[in-house]
Amino acid sequence: MTRSLDSQGDRKIVAVIGHGNSGKTCLTKLLTAEDVGSSLAVHRHTLDESRYITKAMPNGMHEHIQFIDTSPWKEFPVMHRLYVKTCHLVMIVYNVTALNWAQMLKDMIEEVRAIRDVDIIIVGTHCDEYSSQMNFVPSHVQHVVGNIPHVYVSCVTLFGINTLWSTMTLKCSAFIKQDSDHSIKVQPTYCGKHCASTLVQLAS
C-alpha cells in the first residue's frame, strides 16, 4: 500500500539528500538494518526509496521513522523541494573523498535553507577510505557547516551509526519529547573535534 507524505500520521520523516556516490543509499540501509532497530519494512517509489523503522528514543518513547533515500541532488528538484518542505529532518550526506566536497556541501546547505528553516544533520561518508593525501581537510568542515550537527560514518560497516543515532535523537528537535505546555528549543552543536580526530586515527 502506498503511503503519501500527507498521511504520515505520527511518523517522523527524514529526507536523506546528497549527490551521486555520496553513500546515502548505503547509509539509509545501515540505519534501518534489523540489528540497529526493528520493524523494518521497505516501500519502493519511482524516484525514491523509503525505509521504515521503529526506534527506541532516549526519552523512553518509540518513534516510527521514515527515511526517504532521495534521488541524487538536483536531479529532480521539484521532488526534493517537496521532501524538504514536508520532512521533520534533512540529513545531508556527502562523500569525504569527493574532490569538490566543500562546495557541494555548502551548496546543499544553502539550497535547503532557502526552501525551509528545518533541522539539518550533516553526515560525512566513506570515512574509512580517508587519507591525509586527499583533498578533504577535517579542520575545514566547521567553516562549511557552522554549528550544524555533523557525524562521520562508514558506508560498509556500522562505524559511526550509533553516534549518528545519538546525535539525531539528542540534538534534533523533532525527536525530543515536547513538554505539553512549552516548546523545547534545541541549539545544535558541532562535533567536529571528535570527528576530525577520528579521521586522523583512520588515516594513520
mmCIF file of C-alpha atoms in Angstrom:
data_model
loop_
_atom_site.group_PDB
_atom_site.id
_atom_site.type_symbol
_atom_site.label_atom_id
_atom_site.label_comp_id
_atom_site.label_asym_id
_atom_site.label_seq_id
_atom_site.Cartn_x
_atom_site.Cartn_y
_atom_site.Cartn_z
ATOM 1 C CA MET A 1 0.000 0.000 0.000
ATOM 2 C CA THR A 2 1.387 3.381 -0.991
ATOM 3 C CA ARG A 3 1.652 5.892 1.842
ATOM 4 C CA SER A 4 1.791 9.566 0.950
ATOM 5 C CA LEU A 5 3.584 12.283 2.862
ATOM 6 C CA ASP A 6 0.194 13.793 3.680
ATOM 7 C CA SER A 7 -0.817 10.669 5.603
ATOM 8 C CA GLN A 8 2.351 10.425 7.679
ATOM 9 C CA GLY A 9 0.450 10.365 10.993
ATOM 10 C CA ASP A 10 2.835 10.023 13.913
ATOM 11 C CA ARG A 11 5.792 9.059 11.739
ATOM 12 C CA LYS A 12 8.902 11.210 11.737
ATOM 13 C CA ILE A 13 10.182 11.765 8.213
ATOM 14 C CA VAL A 14 13.897 12.107 7.485
ATOM 15 C CA ALA A 15 14.799 13.260 3.974
ATOM 16 C CA VAL A 16 18.239 11.869 3.090
ATOM 17 C CA ILE A 17 19.805 14.017 0.368
ATOM 18 C CA GLY A 18 23.143 14.030 -1.387
ATOM 19 C CA HIS A 19 24.850 13.915 -4.752
ATOM 20 C CA GLY A 20 25.503 10.693 -6.636
ATOM 21 C CA ASN A 21 28.041 8.370 -4.997
ATOM 22 C CA SER A 22 27.591 10.130 -1.649
ATOM 23 C CA GLY A 23 26.711 6.871 0.063
ATOM 24 C CA LYS A 24 23.212 7.904 1.127
ATOM 25 C CA THR A 25 21.609 4.653 -0.015
ATOM 26 C CA CYS A 26 24.070 2.531 1.962
ATOM 27 C CA LEU A 27 23.640 4.850 4.935
ATOM 28 C CA THR A 28 19.850 4.526 4.814
ATOM 29 C CA LYS A 29 20.130 0.746 4.715
ATOM 30 C CA LEU A 30 22.514 0.731 7.684
ATOM 31 C CA LEU A 31 20.198 2.986 9.705
ATOM 32 C CA THR A 32 17.257 0.670 9.106
ATOM 33 C CA ALA A 33 19.050 -2.669 9.435
ATOM 34 C CA GLU A 34 17.422 -5.189 11.760
ATOM 35 C CA ASP A 35 20.423 -5.244 14.109
ATOM 36 C CA VAL A 36 20.142 -1.467 14.513
ATOM 37 C CA GLY A 37 16.404 -1.256 15.087
ATOM 38 C CA SER A 38 13.277 -3.272 14.487
ATOM 39 C CA SER A 39 10.111 -3.459 12.402
ATOM 40 C CA LEU A 40 11.954 -2.971 9.123
ATOM 41 C CA ALA A 41 9.819 -2.562 6.005
ATOM 42 C CA VAL A 42 10.712 -1.334 2.551
ATOM 43 C CA HIS A 43 8.485 0.665 0.229
ATOM 44 C CA ARG A 44 9.752 1.481 -3.251
ATOM 45 C CA HIS A 45 8.826 4.521 -5.322
ATOM 46 C CA THR A 46 9.698 5.509 -8.879
ATOM 47 C CA LEU A 47 12.024 8.345 -7.856
ATOM 48 C CA ASP A 48 12.969 7.415 -4.311
ATOM 49 C CA GLU A 49 13.061 4.610 -1.822
ATOM 50 C CA SER A 50 11.607 4.823 1.659
ATOM 51 C CA ARG A 51 12.529 2.610 4.575
ATOM 52 C CA TYR A 52 10.666 2.456 7.853
ATOM 53 C CA ILE A 53 11.903 1.612 11.324
ATOM 54 C CA THR A 54 10.611 1.773 14.886
ATOM 55 C CA LYS A 55 13.354 3.076 17.161
ATOM 56 C CA ALA A 56 13.581 3.450 20.940
ATOM 57 C CA MET A 57 14.397 7.058 21.844
ATOM 58 C CA PRO A 58 16.425 8.278 24.862
ATOM 59 C CA ASN A 59 13.203 9.666 26.359
ATOM 60 C CA GLY A 60 11.753 6.158 26.569
ATOM 61 C CA MET A 61 9.365 6.640 23.678
ATOM 62 C CA HIS A 62 9.330 4.647 20.453
ATOM 63 C CA GLU A 63 9.361 6.647 17.243
ATOM 64 C CA HIS A 64 8.176 5.400 13.869
ATOM 65 C CA ILE A 65 10.673 6.850 11.398
ATOM 66 C CA GLN A 66 10.582 7.027 7.619
ATOM 67 C CA PHE A 67 13.913 7.548 5.865
ATOM 68 C CA ILE A 68 13.482 8.792 2.306
ATOM 69 C CA ASP A 69 16.520 7.928 0.205
ATOM 70 C CA THR A 70 16.094 10.594 -2.459
ATOM 71 C CA SER A 71 17.436 10.678 -5.990
ATOM 72 C CA PRO A 72 20.780 12.470 -6.496
ATOM 73 C CA TRP A 73 20.552 16.138 -5.508
ATOM 74 C CA LYS A 74 19.351 18.460 -8.324
ATOM 75 C CA GLU A 75 18.219 15.512 -10.434
ATOM 76 C CA PHE A 76 14.540 16.025 -9.537
ATOM 77 C CA PRO A 77 14.408 19.466 -7.859
ATOM 78 C CA VAL A 78 10.606 19.556 -7.552
ATOM 79 C CA MET A 79 10.596 16.306 -5.574
ATOM 80 C CA HIS A 80 13.494 17.464 -3.421
ATOM 81 C CA ARG A 81 11.658 20.677 -2.545
ATOM 82 C CA LEU A 82 8.609 18.638 -1.574
ATOM 83 C CA TYR A 83 10.631 16.404 0.733
ATOM 84 C CA VAL A 84 12.399 19.333 2.397
ATOM 85 C CA LYS A 85 9.077 21.135 2.910
ATOM 86 C CA THR A 86 7.327 18.143 4.483
ATOM 87 C CA CYS A 87 10.031 16.310 6.445
ATOM 88 C CA HIS A 88 10.986 16.671 10.103
ATOM 89 C CA LEU A 89 14.729 16.423 9.482
ATOM 90 C CA VAL A 90 17.035 16.785 6.486
ATOM 91 C CA MET A 91 20.087 14.537 6.501
ATOM 92 C CA ILE A 92 22.687 15.968 4.116
ATOM 93 C CA VAL A 93 25.141 13.271 3.057
ATOM 94 C CA TYR A 94 28.478 13.943 1.356
ATOM 95 C CA ASN A 95 31.483 11.846 0.402
ATOM 96 C CA VAL A 96 34.686 12.950 2.148
ATOM 97 C CA THR A 97 36.714 11.510 -0.735
ATOM 98 C CA ALA A 98 34.988 13.717 -3.348
ATOM 99 C CA LEU A 99 37.289 16.302 -4.883
ATOM 100 C CA ASN A 100 34.785 19.177 -4.545
ATOM 101 C CA TRP A 101 33.194 18.059 -1.263
ATOM 102 C CA ALA A 102 33.236 21.536 0.310
ATOM 103 C CA GLN A 103 31.419 23.335 -2.496
ATOM 104 C CA MET A 104 28.833 20.557 -2.880
ATOM 105 C CA LEU A 105 28.147 20.543 0.853
ATOM 106 C CA LYS A 106 27.952 24.338 1.054
ATOM 107 C CA ASP A 107 25.535 24.467 -1.901
ATOM 108 C CA MET A 108 23.233 21.808 -0.450
ATOM 109 C CA ILE A 109 23.065 23.548 2.931
ATOM 110 C CA GLU A 110 22.244 26.891 1.309
ATOM 111 C CA GLU A 111 19.644 25.378 -1.010
ATOM 112 C CA VAL A 112 17.891 23.535 1.825
ATOM 113 C CA ARG A 113 17.868 26.708 3.948
ATOM 114 C CA ALA A 114 16.384 28.615 1.008
ATOM 115 C CA ILE A 115 13.498 26.157 0.858
ATOM 116 C CA ARG A 116 12.748 25.985 4.576
ATOM 117 C CA ASP A 117 14.240 26.523 8.019
ATOM 118 C CA VAL A 118 14.362 22.875 9.046
ATOM 119 C CA ASP A 119 16.551 20.760 11.315
ATOM 120 C CA ILE A 120 19.642 19.550 9.459
ATOM 121 C CA ILE A 121 22.264 16.961 10.281
ATOM 122 C CA ILE A 122 25.423 16.539 8.172
ATOM 123 C CA VAL A 123 26.905 13.096 7.544
ATOM 124 C CA GLY A 124 30.351 12.601 6.003
ATOM 125 C CA THR A 125 30.597 9.136 4.451
ATOM 126 C CA HIS A 126 33.420 6.903 3.200
ATOM 127 C CA CYS A 127 35.486 7.962 6.211
ATOM 128 C CA ASP A 128 37.228 4.571 6.210
ATOM 129 C CA GLU A 129 38.666 5.493 2.789
ATOM 130 C CA TYR A 130 40.092 8.785 4.017
ATOM 131 C CA SER A 131 43.802 9.517 3.786
ATOM 132 C CA SER A 132 45.753 12.664 4.575
ATOM 133 C CA GLN A 133 46.718 12.937 0.894
ATOM 134 C CA MET A 134 43.115 13.607 -0.134
ATOM 135 C CA ASN A 135 41.552 16.984 -0.833
ATOM 136 C CA PHE A 136 39.398 16.646 2.297
ATOM 137 C CA VAL A 137 40.628 18.638 5.310
ATOM 138 C CA PRO A 138 38.725 17.797 8.532
ATOM 139 C CA SER A 139 39.545 21.156 10.121
ATOM 140 C CA HIS A 140 37.808 22.952 7.243
ATOM 141 C CA VAL A 141 34.459 21.233 7.824
ATOM 142 C CA GLN A 142 33.332 23.608 10.562
ATOM 143 C CA HIS A 143 33.829 26.587 8.249
ATOM 144 C CA VAL A 144 31.341 24.973 5.869
ATOM 145 C CA VAL A 145 28.709 23.573 8.224
ATOM 146 C CA GLY A 146 28.864 26.115 11.064
ATOM 147 C CA ASN A 147 27.086 24.762 14.140
ATOM 148 C CA ILE A 148 25.013 22.153 12.290
ATOM 149 C CA PRO A 149 25.452 18.701 13.891
ATOM 150 C CA HIS A 150 27.997 16.648 11.937
ATOM 151 C CA VAL A 151 28.938 12.958 12.089
ATOM 152 C CA TYR A 152 31.334 10.727 10.149
ATOM 153 C CA VAL A 153 30.327 7.206 9.144
ATOM 154 C CA SER A 154 31.462 4.304 7.002
ATOM 155 C CA CYS A 155 29.289 3.083 4.142
ATOM 156 C CA VAL A 156 30.210 -0.567 4.555
ATOM 157 C CA THR A 157 30.220 -1.088 8.339
ATOM 158 C CA LEU A 158 28.259 0.167 11.339
ATOM 159 C CA PHE A 159 31.081 2.549 12.254
ATOM 160 C CA GLY A 160 29.530 5.868 13.315
ATOM 161 C CA ILE A 161 25.921 4.671 13.149
ATOM 162 C CA ASN A 162 25.368 4.735 16.925
ATOM 163 C CA THR A 163 26.895 8.223 17.078
ATOM 164 C CA LEU A 164 24.585 9.308 14.266
ATOM 165 C CA TRP A 165 21.523 7.951 16.078
ATOM 166 C CA SER A 166 22.561 9.690 19.291
ATOM 167 C CA THR A 167 23.132 12.988 17.511
ATOM 168 C CA MET A 168 19.787 12.749 15.735
ATOM 169 C CA THR A 169 17.785 11.921 18.836
ATOM 170 C CA LEU A 170 19.507 14.322 21.220
ATOM 171 C CA LYS A 171 20.152 17.356 19.013
ATOM 172 C CA CYS A 172 17.212 17.430 16.583
ATOM 173 C CA SER A 173 14.019 18.949 17.937
ATOM 174 C CA ALA A 174 11.742 16.566 16.022
ATOM 175 C CA PHE A 175 12.988 13.640 18.100
ATOM 176 C CA ILE A 176 12.938 15.294 21.518
ATOM 177 C CA LYS A 177 9.855 14.836 23.661
ATOM 178 C CA GLN A 178 7.924 18.075 23.781
ATOM 179 C CA ASP A 179 6.572 19.428 27.063
ATOM 180 C CA SER A 180 2.787 19.689 26.999
ATOM 181 C CA ASP A 181 2.919 23.413 27.791
ATOM 182 C CA HIS A 182 6.265 24.585 26.449
ATOM 183 C CA SER A 183 8.074 24.091 23.187
ATOM 184 C CA ILE A 184 11.685 22.991 23.571
ATOM 185 C CA LYS A 185 14.201 24.996 21.562
ATOM 186 C CA VAL A 186 17.221 22.908 20.672
ATOM 187 C CA GLN A 187 20.553 24.541 19.938
ATOM 188 C CA PRO A 188 22.526 22.331 17.533
ATOM 189 C CA THR A 189 26.100 21.522 18.467
ATOM 190 C CA TYR A 190 29.051 20.667 16.287
ATOM 191 C CA CYS A 191 31.106 17.553 16.986
ATOM 192 C CA GLY A 192 33.927 18.450 14.633
ATOM 193 C CA LYS A 193 36.851 17.977 17.034
ATOM 194 C CA HIS A 194 35.838 14.409 17.797
ATOM 195 C CA CYS A 195 35.117 13.719 14.106
ATOM 196 C CA ALA A 196 38.424 15.197 12.993
ATOM 197 C CA SER A 197 40.377 13.134 15.489
ATOM 198 C CA THR A 198 38.526 10.033 14.292
ATOM 199 C CA LEU A 199 39.586 10.676 10.701
ATOM 200 C CA VAL A 200 43.187 11.275 11.733
ATOM 201 C CA GLN A 201 43.177 7.900 13.519
ATOM 202 C CA LEU A 202 41.694 6.199 10.465
ATOM 203 C CA ALA A 203 44.296 7.736 8.160
ATOM 204 C CA SER A 204 47.249 6.755 10.330
#
